Short mmCIF file of C-alpha atoms in Angstrom, two decimals:
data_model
loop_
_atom_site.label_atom_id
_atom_site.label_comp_id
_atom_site.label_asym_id
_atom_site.label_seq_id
_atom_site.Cartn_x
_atom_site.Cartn_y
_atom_site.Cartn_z
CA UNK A 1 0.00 0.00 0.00
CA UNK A 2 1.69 3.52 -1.25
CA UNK A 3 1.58 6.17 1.63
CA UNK A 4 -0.74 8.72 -0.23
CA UNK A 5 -3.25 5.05 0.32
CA UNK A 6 -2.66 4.78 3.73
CA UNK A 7 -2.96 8.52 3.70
CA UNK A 8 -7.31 8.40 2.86
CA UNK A 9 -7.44 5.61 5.13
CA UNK A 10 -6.16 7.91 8.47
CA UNK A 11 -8.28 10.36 7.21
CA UNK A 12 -11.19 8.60 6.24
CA UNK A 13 -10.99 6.49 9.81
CA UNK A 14 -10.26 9.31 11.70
CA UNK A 15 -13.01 11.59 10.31
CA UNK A 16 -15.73 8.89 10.39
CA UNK A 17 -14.50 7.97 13.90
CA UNK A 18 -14.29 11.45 15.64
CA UNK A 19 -16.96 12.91 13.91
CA UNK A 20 -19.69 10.12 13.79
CA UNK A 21 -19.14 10.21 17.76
CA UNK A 22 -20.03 14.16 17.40
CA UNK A 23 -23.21 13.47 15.68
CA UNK A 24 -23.96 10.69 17.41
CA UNK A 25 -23.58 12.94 21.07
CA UNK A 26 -25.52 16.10 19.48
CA UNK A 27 -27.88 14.29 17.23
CA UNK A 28 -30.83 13.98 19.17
CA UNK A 29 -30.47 17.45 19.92
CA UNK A 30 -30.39 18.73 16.68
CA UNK A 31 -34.01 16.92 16.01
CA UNK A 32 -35.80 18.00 18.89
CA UNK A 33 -36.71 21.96 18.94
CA UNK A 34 -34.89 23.38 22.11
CA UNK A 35 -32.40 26.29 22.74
CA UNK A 36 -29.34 26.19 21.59
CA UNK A 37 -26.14 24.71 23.47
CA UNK A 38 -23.02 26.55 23.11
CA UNK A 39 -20.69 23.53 24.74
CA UNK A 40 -21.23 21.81 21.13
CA UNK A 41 -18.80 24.33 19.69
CA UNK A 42 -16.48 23.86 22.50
CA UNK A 43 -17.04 20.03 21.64
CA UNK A 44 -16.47 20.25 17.89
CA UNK A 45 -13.22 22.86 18.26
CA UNK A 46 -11.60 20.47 20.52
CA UNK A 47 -12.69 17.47 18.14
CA UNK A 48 -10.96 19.90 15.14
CA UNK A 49 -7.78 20.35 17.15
CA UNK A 50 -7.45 16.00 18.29
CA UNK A 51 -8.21 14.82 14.81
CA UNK A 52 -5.47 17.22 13.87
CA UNK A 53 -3.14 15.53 16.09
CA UNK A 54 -3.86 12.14 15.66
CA UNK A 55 -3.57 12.62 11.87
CA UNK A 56 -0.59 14.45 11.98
CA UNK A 57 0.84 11.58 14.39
CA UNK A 58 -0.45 8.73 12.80
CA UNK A 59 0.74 10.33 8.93
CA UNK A 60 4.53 10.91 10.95
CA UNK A 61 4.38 7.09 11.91
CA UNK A 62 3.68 6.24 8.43
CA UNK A 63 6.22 8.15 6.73
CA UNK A 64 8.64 7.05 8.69
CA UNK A 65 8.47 3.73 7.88
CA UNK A 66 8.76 4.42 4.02
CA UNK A 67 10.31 7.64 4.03
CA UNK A 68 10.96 7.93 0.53
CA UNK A 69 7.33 7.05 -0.04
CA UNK A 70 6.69 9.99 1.81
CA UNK A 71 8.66 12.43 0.61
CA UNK A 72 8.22 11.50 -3.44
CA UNK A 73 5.76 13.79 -4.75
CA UNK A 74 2.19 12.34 -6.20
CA UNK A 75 2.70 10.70 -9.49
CA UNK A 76 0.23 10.48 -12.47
CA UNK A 77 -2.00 7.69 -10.88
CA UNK A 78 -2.27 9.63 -7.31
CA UNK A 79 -2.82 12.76 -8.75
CA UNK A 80 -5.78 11.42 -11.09
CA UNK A 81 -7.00 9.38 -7.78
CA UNK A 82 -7.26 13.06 -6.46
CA UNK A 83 -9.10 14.57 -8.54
CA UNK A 84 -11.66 11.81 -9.64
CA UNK A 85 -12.47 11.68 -5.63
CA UNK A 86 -13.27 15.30 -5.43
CA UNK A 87 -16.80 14.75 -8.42
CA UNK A 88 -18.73 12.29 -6.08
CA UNK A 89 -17.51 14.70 -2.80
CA UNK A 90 -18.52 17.67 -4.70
CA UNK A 91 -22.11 16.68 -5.39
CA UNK A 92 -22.70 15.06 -1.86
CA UNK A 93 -21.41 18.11 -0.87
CA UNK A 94 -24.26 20.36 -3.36
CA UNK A 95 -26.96 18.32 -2.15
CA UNK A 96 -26.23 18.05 1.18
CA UNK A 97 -25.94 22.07 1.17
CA UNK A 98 -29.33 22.53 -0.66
CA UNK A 99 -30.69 20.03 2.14
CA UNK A 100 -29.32 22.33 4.84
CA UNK A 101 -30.79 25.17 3.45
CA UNK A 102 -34.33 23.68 3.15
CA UNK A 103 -34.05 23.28 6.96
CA UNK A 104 -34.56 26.98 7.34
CA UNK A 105 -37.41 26.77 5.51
CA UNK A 106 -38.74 24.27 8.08
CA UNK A 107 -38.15 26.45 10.66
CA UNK A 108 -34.79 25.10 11.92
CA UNK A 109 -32.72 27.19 14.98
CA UNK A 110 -29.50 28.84 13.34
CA UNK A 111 -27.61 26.51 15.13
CA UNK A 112 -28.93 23.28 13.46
CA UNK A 113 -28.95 24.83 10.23
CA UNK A 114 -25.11 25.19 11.22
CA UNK A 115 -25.05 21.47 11.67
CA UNK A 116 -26.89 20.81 8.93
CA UNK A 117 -23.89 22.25 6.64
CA UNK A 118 -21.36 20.73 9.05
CA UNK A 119 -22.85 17.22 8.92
CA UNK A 120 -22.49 17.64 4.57
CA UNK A 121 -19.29 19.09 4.26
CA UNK A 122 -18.73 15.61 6.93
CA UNK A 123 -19.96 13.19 4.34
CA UNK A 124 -18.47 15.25 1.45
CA UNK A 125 -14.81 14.47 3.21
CA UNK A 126 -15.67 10.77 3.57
CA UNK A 127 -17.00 10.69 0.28
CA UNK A 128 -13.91 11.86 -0.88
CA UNK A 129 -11.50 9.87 1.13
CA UNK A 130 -13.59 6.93 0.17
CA UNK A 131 -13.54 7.52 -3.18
CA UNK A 132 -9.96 7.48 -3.21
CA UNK A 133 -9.58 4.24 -1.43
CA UNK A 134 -11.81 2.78 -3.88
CA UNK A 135 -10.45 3.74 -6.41
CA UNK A 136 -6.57 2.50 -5.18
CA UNK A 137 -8.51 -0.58 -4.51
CA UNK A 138 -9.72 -1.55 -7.82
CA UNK A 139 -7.88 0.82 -9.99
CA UNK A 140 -9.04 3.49 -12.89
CA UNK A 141 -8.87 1.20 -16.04
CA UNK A 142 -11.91 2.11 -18.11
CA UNK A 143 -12.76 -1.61 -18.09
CA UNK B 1 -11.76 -1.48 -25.97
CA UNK B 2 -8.68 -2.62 -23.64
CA UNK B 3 -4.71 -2.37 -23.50
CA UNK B 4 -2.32 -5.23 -21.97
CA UNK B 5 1.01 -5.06 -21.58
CA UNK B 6 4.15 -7.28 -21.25
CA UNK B 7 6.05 -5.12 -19.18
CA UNK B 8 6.48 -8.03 -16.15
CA UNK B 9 8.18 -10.54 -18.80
CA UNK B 10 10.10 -7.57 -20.28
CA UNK B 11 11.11 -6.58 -16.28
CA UNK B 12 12.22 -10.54 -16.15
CA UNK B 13 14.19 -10.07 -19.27
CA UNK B 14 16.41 -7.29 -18.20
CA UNK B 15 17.98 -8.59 -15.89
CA UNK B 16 14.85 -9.44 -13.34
CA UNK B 17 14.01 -6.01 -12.40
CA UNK B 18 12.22 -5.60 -10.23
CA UNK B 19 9.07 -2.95 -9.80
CA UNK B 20 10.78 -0.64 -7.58
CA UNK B 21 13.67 -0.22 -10.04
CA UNK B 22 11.45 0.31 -12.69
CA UNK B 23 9.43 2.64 -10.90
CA UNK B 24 12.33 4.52 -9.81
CA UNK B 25 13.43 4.96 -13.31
CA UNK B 26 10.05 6.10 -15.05
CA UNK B 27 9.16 8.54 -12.13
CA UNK B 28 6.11 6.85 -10.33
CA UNK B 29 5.68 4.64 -7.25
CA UNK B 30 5.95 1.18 -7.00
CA UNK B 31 2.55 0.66 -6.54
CA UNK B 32 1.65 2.14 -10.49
CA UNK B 33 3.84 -0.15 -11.90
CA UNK B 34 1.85 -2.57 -10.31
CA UNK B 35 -1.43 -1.19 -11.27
CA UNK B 36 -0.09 -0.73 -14.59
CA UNK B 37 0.77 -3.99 -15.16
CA UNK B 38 -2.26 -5.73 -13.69
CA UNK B 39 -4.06 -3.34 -16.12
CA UNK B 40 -5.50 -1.23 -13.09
CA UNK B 41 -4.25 1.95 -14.47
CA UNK B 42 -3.31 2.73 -18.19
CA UNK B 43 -0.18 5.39 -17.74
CA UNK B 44 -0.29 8.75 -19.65
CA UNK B 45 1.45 8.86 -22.98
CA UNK B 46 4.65 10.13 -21.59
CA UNK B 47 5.09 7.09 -18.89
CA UNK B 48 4.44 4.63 -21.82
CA UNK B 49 7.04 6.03 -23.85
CA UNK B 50 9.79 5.81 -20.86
CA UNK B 51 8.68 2.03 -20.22
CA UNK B 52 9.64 1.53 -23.45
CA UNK B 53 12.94 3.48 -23.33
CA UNK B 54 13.72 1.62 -20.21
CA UNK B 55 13.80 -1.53 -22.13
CA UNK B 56 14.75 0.00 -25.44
CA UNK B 57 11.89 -1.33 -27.29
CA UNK B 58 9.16 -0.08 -29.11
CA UNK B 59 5.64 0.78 -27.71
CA UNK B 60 3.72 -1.81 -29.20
CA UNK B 61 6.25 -4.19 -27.71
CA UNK B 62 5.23 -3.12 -24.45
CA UNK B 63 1.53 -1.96 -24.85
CA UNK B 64 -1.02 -3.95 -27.11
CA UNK B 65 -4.32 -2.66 -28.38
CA UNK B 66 -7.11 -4.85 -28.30
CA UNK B 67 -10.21 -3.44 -30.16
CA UNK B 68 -12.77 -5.93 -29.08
CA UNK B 69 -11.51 -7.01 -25.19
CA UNK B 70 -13.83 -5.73 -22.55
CA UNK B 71 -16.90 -5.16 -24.98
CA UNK B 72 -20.15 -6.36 -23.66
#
């Protein structure tokens, strides 16, 4: 497995991990009609700041077992890996947006609209990531 | 319409190189010369051409077209 591989698979673990447990805590919150909660920005900064971390750990651990992995730049198959990801992302990320913004319409508190847009620029990311495992999983022929 | 290759017995004929070397020499990670030659990737014009100069052949020595493969 090439780094920039094991690269969408810390950040595609990571992200589904860290921030699946976010929406999972505030979830039920964001449903019901209440007042909003200003500890879940607290909660989500902090969340920012460890997945950070722990990528930025867990990406030092790789590299430095194939350091010349790490520091060759993307060739012709990663970078086309790249930008294939970002189509599917970009349209989970449109939807999910227009989704969001219909929430208003239902009268939805500022605050969960807020989630709203966080939870699909979320599944954008994983979408992405994903994407790009797939594809370094079965490849790009046009087969 | 599909492309195979011969690029693992031409890597056994020079000497048994091996993938790394290869990829070392054409500019792209090990793991593309893999995909490449499992036909998992088809390389960019440019990356053909330097197979080929790697084992000073021509391109259809390396790469071969196949019109009808993969049609349903």
């Amino acid at each position: 497995m090439s780094f920039r591989e094991k690269s969408a698979w810390i950040s595609f673990i990571s992200l589904l991990l860290a921030f699946g447990a976010y929406f999972g805590v505030v979830g039920h919150d964001l449903v019901a009609p209440g007042e909003h909660h200003p500890h879940y920005f607290i909660l989500f900064a902090a969340l920012v700041v460890a997945v950070v971390i722990l990528e930025a750990v867990l990406h030092i651990i790789v590299a430095a077992r194939s350091p010349s992995d790490a520091k060759s730049p993307r060739d012709e198959r990663e970078k086309l890996i790249a930008l294939k990801a970002t189509r599917p992302a970009f349209y989970v990320l449109l939807v999910g947006s227009f989704l969001a913004i219909a929430t208003m319409h239902l009268g939805a508190h500022v605050w969960q609209l807020a989630h709203a847009v966080l939870f699909a620029i979320w599944l954008a990311e994983l979408t992405r990531f994903g994407t790009q495992i797939y594809l370094y999983r079965r490849g790009l022929s046009a087969r | 319409m599909s492309v195979s290759n011969r690029i693992r017995r031409l890597r056994f004929d020079h000497g048994e190189m091996t993938q790394q070397q290869l990829a070392e020499r054409i500019g792209v990670t090990r793991q593309t010369v893999n995909a490449i030659e499992l036909g998992k990737y088809s390389p960019s014009l440019e990356t053909a051409f330097r197979i080929a100069a790697v084992f000073g052949v021509s391109l259809e020595e390396v790469f071969q077209f196949e019109p009808n493969a993969g049609q349903k």
